[in-house]
C-alpha positions as a LaTeX table, in Angstrom:
\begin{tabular}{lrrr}
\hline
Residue & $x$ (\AA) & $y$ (\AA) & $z$ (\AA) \\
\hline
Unk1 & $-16.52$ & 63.80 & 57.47 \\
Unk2 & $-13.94$ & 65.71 & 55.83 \\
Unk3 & $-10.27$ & 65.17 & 55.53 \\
Unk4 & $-8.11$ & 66.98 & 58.00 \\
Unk5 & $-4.70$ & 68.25 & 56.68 \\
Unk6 & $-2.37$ & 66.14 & 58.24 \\
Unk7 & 0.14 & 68.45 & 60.82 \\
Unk8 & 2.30 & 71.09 & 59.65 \\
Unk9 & 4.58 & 73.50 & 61.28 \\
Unk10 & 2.74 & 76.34 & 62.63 \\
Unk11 & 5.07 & 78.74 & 60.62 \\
Unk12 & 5.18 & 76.55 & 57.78 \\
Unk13 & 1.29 & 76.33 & 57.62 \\
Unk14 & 0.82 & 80.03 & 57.67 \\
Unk15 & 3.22 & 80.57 & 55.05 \\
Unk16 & 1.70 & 77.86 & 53.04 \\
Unk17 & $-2.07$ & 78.98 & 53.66 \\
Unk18 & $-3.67$ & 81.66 & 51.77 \\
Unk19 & $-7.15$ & 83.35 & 51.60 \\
Unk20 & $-8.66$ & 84.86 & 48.34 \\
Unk21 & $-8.39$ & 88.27 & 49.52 \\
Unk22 & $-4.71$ & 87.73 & 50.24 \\
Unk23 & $-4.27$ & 86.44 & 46.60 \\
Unk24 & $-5.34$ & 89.24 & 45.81 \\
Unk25 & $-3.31$ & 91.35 & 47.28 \\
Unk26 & $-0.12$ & 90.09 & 47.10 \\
Unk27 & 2.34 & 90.54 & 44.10 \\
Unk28 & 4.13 & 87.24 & 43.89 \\
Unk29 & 1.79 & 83.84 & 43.19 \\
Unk30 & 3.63 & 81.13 & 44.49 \\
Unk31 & 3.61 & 78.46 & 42.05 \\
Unk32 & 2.33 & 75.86 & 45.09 \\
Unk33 & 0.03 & 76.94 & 47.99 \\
Unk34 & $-2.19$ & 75.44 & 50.24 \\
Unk35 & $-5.66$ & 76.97 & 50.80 \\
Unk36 & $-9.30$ & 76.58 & 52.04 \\
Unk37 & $-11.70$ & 77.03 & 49.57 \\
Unk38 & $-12.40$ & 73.88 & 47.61 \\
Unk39 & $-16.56$ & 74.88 & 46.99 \\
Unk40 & $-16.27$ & 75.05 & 43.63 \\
Unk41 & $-13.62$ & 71.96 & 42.56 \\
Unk42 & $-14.94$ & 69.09 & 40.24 \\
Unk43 & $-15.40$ & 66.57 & 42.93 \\
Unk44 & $-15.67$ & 68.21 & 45.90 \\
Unk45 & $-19.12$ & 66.00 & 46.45 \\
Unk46 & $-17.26$ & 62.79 & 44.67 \\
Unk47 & $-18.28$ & 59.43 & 46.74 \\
Unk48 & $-16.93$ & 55.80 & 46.54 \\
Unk49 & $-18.74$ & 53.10 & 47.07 \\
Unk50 & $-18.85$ & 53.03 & 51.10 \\
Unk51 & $-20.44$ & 56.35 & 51.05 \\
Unk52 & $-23.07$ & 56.40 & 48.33 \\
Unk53 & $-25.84$ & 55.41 & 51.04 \\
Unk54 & $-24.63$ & 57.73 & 54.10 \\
Unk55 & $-25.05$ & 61.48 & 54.36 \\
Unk56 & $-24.09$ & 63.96 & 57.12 \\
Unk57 & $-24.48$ & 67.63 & 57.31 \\
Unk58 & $-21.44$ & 69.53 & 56.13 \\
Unk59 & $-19.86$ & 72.81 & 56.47 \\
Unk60 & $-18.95$ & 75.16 & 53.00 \\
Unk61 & $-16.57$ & 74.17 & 50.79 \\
Unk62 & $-16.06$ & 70.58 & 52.84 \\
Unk63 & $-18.27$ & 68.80 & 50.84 \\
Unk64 & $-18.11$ & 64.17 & 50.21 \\
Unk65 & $-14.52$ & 62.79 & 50.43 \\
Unk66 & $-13.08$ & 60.25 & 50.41 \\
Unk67 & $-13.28$ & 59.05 & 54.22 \\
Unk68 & $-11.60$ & 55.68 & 53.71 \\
Unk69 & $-8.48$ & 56.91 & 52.46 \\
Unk70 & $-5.99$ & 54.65 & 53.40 \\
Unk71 & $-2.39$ & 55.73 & 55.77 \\
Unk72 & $-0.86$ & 54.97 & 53.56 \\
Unk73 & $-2.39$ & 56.86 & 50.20 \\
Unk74 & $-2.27$ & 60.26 & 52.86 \\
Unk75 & 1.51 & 59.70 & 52.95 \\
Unk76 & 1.48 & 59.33 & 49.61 \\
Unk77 & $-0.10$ & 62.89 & 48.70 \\
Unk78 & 1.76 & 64.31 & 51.61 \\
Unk79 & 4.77 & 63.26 & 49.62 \\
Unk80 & 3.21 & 64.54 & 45.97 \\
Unk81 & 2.71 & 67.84 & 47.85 \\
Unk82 & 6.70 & 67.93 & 48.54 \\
Unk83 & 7.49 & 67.18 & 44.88 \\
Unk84 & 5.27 & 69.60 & 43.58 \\
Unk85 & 6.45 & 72.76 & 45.99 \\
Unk86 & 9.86 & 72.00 & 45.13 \\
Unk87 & 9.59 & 70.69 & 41.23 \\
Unk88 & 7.02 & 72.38 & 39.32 \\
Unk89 & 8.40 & 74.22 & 36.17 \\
Unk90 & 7.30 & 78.18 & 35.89 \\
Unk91 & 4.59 & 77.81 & 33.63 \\
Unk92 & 2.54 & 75.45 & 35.92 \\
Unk93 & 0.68 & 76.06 & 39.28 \\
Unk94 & $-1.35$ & 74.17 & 41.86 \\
Unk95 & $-3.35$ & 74.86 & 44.87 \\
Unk96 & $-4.29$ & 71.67 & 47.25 \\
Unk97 & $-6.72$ & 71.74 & 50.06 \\
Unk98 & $-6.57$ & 71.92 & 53.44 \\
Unk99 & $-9.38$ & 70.38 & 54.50 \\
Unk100 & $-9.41$ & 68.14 & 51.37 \\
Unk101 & $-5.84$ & 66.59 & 51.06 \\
Unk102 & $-7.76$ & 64.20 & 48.12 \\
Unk103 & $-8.39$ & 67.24 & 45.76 \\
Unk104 & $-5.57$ & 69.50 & 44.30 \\
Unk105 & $-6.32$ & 72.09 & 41.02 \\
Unk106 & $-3.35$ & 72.95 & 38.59 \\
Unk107 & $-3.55$ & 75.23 & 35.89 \\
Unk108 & $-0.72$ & 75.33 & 33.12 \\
Unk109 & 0.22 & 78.15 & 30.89 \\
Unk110 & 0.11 & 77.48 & 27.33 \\
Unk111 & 3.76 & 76.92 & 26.00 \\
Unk112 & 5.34 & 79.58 & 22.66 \\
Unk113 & 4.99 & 77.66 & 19.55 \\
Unk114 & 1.83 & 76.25 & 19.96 \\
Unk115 & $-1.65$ & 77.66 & 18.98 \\
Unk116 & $-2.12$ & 77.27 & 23.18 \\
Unk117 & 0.43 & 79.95 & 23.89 \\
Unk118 & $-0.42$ & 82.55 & 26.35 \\
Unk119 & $-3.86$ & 80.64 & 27.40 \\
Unk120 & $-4.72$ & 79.13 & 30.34 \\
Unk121 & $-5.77$ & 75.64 & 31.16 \\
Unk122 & $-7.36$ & 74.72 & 34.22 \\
Unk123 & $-7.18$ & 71.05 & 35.91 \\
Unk124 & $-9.29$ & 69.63 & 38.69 \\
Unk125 & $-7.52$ & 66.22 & 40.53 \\
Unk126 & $-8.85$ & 63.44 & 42.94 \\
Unk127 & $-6.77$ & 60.93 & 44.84 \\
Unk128 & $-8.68$ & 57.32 & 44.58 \\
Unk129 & $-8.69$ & 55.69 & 47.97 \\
Unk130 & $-5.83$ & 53.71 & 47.38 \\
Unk131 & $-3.50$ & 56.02 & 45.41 \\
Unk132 & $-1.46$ & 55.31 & 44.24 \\
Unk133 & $-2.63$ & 51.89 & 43.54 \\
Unk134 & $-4.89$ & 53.45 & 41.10 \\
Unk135 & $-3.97$ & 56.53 & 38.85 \\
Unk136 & $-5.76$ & 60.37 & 40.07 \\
Unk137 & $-9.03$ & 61.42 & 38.63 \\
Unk138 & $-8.60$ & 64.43 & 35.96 \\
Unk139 & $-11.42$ & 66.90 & 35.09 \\
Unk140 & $-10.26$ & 69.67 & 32.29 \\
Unk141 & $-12.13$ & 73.13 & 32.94 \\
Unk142 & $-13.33$ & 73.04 & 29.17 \\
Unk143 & $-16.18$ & 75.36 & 29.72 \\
Unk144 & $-17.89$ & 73.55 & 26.80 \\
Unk145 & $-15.11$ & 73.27 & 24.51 \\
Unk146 & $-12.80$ & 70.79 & 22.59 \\
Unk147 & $-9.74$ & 72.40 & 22.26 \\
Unk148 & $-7.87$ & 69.70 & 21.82 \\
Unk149 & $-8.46$ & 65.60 & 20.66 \\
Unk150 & $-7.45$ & 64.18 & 24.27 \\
Unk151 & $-9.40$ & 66.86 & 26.10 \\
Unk152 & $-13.38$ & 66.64 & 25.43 \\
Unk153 & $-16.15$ & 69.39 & 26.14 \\
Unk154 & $-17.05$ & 67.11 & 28.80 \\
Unk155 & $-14.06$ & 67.54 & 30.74 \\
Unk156 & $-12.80$ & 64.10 & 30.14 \\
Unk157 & $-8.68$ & 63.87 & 30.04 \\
Unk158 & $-7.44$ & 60.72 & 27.60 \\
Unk159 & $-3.96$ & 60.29 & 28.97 \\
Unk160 & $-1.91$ & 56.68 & 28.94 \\
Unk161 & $-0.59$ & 57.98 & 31.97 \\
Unk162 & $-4.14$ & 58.01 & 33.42 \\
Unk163 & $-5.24$ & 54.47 & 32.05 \\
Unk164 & $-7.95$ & 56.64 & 30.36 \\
Unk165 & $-5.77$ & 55.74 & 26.84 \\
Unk166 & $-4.65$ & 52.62 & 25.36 \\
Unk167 & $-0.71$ & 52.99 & 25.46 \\
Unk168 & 2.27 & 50.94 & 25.89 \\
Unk169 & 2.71 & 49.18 & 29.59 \\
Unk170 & 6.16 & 51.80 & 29.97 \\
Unk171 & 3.35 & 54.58 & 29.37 \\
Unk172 & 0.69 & 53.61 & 31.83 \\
Unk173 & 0.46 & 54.77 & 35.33 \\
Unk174 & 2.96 & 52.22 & 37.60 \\
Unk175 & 2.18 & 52.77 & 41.45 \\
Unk176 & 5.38 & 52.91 & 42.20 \\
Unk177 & 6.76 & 55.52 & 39.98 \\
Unk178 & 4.47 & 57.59 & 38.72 \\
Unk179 & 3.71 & 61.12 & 40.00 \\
Unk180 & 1.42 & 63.99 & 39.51 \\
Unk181 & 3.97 & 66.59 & 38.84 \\
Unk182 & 4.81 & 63.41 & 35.63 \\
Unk183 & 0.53 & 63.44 & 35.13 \\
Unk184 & 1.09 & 67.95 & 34.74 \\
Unk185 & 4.11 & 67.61 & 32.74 \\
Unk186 & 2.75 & 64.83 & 29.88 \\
Unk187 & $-0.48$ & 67.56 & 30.04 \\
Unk188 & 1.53 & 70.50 & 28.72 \\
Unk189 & 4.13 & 68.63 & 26.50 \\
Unk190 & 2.32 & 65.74 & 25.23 \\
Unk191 & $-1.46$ & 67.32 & 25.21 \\
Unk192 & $-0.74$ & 70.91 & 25.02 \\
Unk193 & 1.97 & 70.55 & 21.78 \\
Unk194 & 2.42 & 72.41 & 18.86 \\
Unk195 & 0.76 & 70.01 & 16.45 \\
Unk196 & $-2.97$ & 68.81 & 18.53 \\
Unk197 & $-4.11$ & 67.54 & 15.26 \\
Unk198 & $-2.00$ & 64.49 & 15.12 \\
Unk199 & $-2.42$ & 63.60 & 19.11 \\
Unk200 & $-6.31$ & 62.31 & 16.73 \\
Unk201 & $-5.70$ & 58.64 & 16.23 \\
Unk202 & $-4.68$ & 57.71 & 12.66 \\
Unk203 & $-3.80$ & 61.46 & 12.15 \\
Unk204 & $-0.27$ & 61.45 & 9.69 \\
Unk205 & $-0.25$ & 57.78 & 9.11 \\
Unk206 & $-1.30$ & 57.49 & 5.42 \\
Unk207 & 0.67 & 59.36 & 2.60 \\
Unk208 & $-0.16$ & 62.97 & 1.49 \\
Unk209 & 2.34 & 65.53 & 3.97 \\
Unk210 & 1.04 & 67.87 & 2.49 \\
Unk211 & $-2.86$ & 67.23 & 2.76 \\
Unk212 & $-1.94$ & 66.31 & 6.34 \\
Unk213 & $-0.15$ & 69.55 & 6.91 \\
Unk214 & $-3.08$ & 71.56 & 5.73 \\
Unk215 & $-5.61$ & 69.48 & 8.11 \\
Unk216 & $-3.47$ & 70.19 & 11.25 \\
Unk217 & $-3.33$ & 74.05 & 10.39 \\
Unk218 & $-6.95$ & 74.13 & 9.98 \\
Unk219 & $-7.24$ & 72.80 & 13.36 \\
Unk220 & $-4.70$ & 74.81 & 14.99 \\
Unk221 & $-6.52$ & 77.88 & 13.78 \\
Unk222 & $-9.76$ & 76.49 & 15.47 \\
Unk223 & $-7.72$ & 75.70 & 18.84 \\
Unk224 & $-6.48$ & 78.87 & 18.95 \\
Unk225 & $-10.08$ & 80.53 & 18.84 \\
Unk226 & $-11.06$ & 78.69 & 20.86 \\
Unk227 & $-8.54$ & 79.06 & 23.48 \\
Unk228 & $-9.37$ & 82.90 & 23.07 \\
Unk229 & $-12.78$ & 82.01 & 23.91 \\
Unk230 & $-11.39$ & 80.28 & 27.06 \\
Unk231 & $-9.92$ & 83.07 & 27.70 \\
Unk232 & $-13.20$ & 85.06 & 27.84 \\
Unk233 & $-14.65$ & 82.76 & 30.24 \\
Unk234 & $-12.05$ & 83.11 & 32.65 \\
Unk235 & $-11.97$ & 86.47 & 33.00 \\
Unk236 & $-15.60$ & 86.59 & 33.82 \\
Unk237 & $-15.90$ & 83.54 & 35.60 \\
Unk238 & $-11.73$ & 82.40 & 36.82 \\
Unk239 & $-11.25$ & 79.18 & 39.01 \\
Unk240 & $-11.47$ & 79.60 & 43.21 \\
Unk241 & $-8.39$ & 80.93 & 44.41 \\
Unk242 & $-6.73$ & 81.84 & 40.99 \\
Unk243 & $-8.85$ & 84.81 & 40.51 \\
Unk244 & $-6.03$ & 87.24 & 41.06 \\
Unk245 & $-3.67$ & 85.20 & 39.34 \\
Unk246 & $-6.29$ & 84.84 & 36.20 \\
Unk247 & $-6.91$ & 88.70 & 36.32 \\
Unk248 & $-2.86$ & 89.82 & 36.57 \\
Unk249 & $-1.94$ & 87.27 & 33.65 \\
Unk250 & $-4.35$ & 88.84 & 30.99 \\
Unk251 & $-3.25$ & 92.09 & 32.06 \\
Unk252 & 0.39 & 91.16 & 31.40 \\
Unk253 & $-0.05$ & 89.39 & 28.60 \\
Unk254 & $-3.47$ & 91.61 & 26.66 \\
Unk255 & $-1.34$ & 93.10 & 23.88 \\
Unk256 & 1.16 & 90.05 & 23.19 \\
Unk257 & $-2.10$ & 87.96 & 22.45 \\
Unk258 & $-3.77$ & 90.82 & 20.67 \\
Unk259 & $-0.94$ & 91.13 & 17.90 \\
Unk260 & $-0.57$ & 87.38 & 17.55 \\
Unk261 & $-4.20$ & 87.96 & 16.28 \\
Unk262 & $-3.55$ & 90.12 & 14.45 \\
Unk263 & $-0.68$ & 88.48 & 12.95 \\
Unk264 & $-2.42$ & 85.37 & 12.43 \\
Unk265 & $-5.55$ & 86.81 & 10.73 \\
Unk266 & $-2.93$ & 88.99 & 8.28 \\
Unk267 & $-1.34$ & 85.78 & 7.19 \\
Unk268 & 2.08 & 87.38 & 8.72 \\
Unk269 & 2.83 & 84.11 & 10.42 \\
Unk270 & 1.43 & 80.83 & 10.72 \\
Unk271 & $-1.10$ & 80.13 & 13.91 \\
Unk272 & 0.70 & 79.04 & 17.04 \\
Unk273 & 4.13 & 80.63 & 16.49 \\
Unk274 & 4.11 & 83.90 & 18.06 \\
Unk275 & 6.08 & 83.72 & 21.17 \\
Unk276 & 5.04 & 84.79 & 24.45 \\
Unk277 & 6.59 & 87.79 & 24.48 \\
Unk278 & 4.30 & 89.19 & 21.80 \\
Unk279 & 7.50 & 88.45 & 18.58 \\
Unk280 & 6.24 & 86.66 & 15.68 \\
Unk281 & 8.66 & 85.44 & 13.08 \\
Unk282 & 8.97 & 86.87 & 9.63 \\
Unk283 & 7.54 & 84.37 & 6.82 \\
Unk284 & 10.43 & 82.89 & 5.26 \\
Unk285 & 8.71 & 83.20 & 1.74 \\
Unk286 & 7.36 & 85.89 & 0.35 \\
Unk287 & 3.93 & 85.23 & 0.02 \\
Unk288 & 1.33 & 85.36 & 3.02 \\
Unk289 & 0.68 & 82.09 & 5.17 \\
Unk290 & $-2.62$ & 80.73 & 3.51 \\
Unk291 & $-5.47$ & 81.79 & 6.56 \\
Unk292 & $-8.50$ & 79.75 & 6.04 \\
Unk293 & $-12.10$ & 82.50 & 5.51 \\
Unk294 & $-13.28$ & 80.43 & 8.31 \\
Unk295 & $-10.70$ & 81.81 & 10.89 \\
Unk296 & $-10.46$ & 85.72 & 9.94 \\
Unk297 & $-14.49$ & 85.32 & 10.22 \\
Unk298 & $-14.51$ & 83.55 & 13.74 \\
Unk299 & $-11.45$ & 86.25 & 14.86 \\
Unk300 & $-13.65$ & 89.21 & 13.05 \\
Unk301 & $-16.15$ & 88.15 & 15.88 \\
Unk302 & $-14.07$ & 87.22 & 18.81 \\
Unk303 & $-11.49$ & 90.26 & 18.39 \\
Unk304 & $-13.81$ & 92.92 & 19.79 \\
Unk305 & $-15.17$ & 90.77 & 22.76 \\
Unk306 & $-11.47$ & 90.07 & 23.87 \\
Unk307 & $-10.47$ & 93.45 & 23.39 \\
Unk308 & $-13.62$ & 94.68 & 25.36 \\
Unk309 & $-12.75$ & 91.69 & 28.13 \\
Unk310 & $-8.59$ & 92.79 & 28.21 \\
Unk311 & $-10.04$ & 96.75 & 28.53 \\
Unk312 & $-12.08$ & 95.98 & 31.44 \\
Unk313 & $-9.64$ & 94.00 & 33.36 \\
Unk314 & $-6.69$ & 96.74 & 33.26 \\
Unk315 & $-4.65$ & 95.77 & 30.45 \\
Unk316 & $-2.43$ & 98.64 & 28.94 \\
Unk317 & $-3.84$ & 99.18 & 25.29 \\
Unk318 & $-2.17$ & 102.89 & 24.49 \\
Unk319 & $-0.44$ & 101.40 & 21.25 \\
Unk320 & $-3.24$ & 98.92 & 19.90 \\
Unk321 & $-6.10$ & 103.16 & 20.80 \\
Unk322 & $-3.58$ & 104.55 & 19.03 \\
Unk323 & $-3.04$ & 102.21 & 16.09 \\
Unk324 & $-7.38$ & 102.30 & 15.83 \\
Unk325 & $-7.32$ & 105.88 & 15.23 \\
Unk326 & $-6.17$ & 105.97 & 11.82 \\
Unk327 & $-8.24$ & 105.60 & 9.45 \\
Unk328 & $-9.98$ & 102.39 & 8.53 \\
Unk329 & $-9.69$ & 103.11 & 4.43 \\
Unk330 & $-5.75$ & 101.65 & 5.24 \\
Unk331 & $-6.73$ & 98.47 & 6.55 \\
Unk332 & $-6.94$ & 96.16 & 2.88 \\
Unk333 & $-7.78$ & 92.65 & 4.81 \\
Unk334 & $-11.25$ & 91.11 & 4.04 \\
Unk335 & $-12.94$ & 88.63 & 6.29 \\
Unk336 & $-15.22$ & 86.73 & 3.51 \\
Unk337 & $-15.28$ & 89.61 & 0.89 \\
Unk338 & $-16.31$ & 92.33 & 3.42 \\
Unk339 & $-13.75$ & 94.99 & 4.18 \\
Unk340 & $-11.95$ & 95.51 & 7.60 \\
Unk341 & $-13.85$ & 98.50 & 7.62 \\
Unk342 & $-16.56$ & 96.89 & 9.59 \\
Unk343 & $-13.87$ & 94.96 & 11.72 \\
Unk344 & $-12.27$ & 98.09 & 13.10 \\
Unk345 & $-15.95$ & 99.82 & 13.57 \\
Unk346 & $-16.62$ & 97.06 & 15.75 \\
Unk347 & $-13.40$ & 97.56 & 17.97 \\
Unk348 & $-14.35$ & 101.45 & 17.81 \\
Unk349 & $-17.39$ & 100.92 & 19.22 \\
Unk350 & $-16.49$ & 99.11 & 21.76 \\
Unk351 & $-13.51$ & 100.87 & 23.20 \\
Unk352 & $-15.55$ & 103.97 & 22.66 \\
Unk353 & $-13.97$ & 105.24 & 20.21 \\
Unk354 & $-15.32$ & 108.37 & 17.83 \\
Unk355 & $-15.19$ & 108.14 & 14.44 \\
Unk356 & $-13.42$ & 110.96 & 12.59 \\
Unk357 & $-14.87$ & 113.99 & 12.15 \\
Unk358 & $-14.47$ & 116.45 & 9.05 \\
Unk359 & $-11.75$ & 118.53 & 10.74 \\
Unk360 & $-10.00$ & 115.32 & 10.02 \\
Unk361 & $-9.70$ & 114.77 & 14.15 \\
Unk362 & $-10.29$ & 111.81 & 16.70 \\
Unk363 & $-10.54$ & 110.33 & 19.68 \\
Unk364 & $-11.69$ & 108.47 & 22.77 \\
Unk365 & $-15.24$ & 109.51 & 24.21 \\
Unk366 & $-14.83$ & 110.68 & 28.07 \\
Unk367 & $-17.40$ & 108.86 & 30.67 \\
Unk368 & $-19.79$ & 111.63 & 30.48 \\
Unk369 & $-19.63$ & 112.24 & 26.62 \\
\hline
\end{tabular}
């Protein structure tokens, strides 16, 4: 037995409720919406304890909830719903359910000046039985990967706010106050930051800035390669009812992410503080940011798949063709003692693009050349 969503204006539901074909269609994704489709959330087939030993048939997307919910925890969510349509800041979204008021999906956009900026970061939420007696269930969409040291491959969230992390009583989850909307926020400023190294435990505590400082670049360059390999998994596989949304963001946003890598790899700027309008910084000294062989080899390899991935979606590349058709013997950046030369060919190839030919002339193969 599924929840029922509890009743709503008949004008006010239809404006609310959206299908995936109308995501995709329309220009402007509301930053709260109520849909239908919750077949492929986290725990769509979670059970307590009063329903581990019953079964019943169910329809798609329905799935195990949690049929004991309390009157009270319903008015509860009904009320988080509220907050969230009219609070959430611009660079966080969130679908709930319908026919599952106990499961709700947020994804925030990584914020400028962090090596998370222009990713995406999908969360899947339960409601306990008796929220908000007990803090909501959190499930990161890692798709394998540790991007960060309160996020695991497994999906686990460690959050004080979530009792999933020691933390002081003021930083716990309290029944009374505590809100999802505080849950999303903590995510993207307190998770999500420019620094992840230090969120490890012991991180910064023992003398040596400097050798600290050097630690938390090296990580930040790893976070932000893998957040580009996030980014390839989304694009061929994006969250239930966020596929337009997923697909119209790295369109927007192909070429900003492209010259942060580019900048990042060239030592131009340190990882993480290109902005999300594609402007990096100038160094303030003179001499390159240090780039560890580690990262210019993992971006040699990555660079082509996301440029592939951003060409096949629709992103506008015209400047980024037109910068690959001069001639590789400029590029002077080495990945591990190899030239670029092999970097670029790469690209080439897989943009289709023909290498130059004695007359001195180039350019992009047609479909049937």
């Amino acid at each position: 037995m599924a929840l029922s969503l509890p009743s709503l204006e008949p004008q006010q539901q239809q404006q609310q409720t959206t299908t995936n074909r109308e995501i995709q269609e329309i220009d402007i994704f509301h930053r709260f919406d109520v849909v239908s489709d919750s077949s492929d959330h986290h725990y769509l087939h979670i059970k307590n304890n009063n329903e581990k030993n019953s079964s019943s048939k169910k329809t798609k997307g329905e799935g195990d909830s949690f049929t004991n919910i309390s009157s009270g925890a319903s008015k509860k969510i009904m009320q988080e719903w509220k907050i969230l349509e009219k609070h959430l800041p611009d660079s966080i979204y969130v679908r709930v359910y319908e026919n599952r008021i106990d499961l709700l999906r947020a994804v925030i956009i990584g914020a400028a000046g962090t090596p998370y900026h222009d990713g995406l970061y999908f969360f899947d939420i339960a409601f306990p039985p008796d929220y908000p007696v007990q803090p909501p269930l959190v499930y990161y969409r890692s798709f394998g990967l540790r991007i960060n040291p309160n996020l695991y491959a497994n999906g686990r969230v460690c959050l004080s706010l979530l009792n999933t992390w020691p933390g002081k009583k003021k930083e716990k989850w309290n029944s009374s106050e505590s809100t999802v909307l505080q849950v999303l926020v903590s995510l993207q400023a307190l998770v999500l930051n420019e620094k992840p190294y230090y969120n490890e435990p012991g991180s910064g505590v023992l003398p040596g800035r400097a050798i600290w400082e050097k630690k938390s670049n090296a990580y930040s360059e790893n976070v932000f390669f893998l957040s580009c390999k996030t980014m390839l998994f989304l694009l061929r596989r994006p969250p239930n009812n966020f596929e337009g949304f997923v697909a119209s963001h790295f369109r927007e946003k192909a070429s900003f992410i492209l010259s942060a890598c580019n900048a990042y790899i060239n030592g131009q700027v340190r990882v993480g503080l290109c902005r999300n309008d594609g402007s990096c910084p100038s160094c303030k000294s003179s001499s390159p940011v240090h780039v560890s062989e580690k990262f210019k080899g993992l971006m040699g390899q990555l660079y082509p798949q996301l440029v592939s991935a951003f060409k096949i979606n629709g992103a506008s590349l015209g400047d980024f063709l037109e910068q690959l058709k001069q001639p590789v013997e400029k590029k002077t950046l080495s990945f591990n003692g190899k030239t670029v030369r092999m970097f670029f060919g790469k690209l080439k190839k897989v943009l289709g693009l023909k290498k130059e030919n004695s007359s001195g002339e180039s350019g992009v193969k047609g479909k049937g050349s």
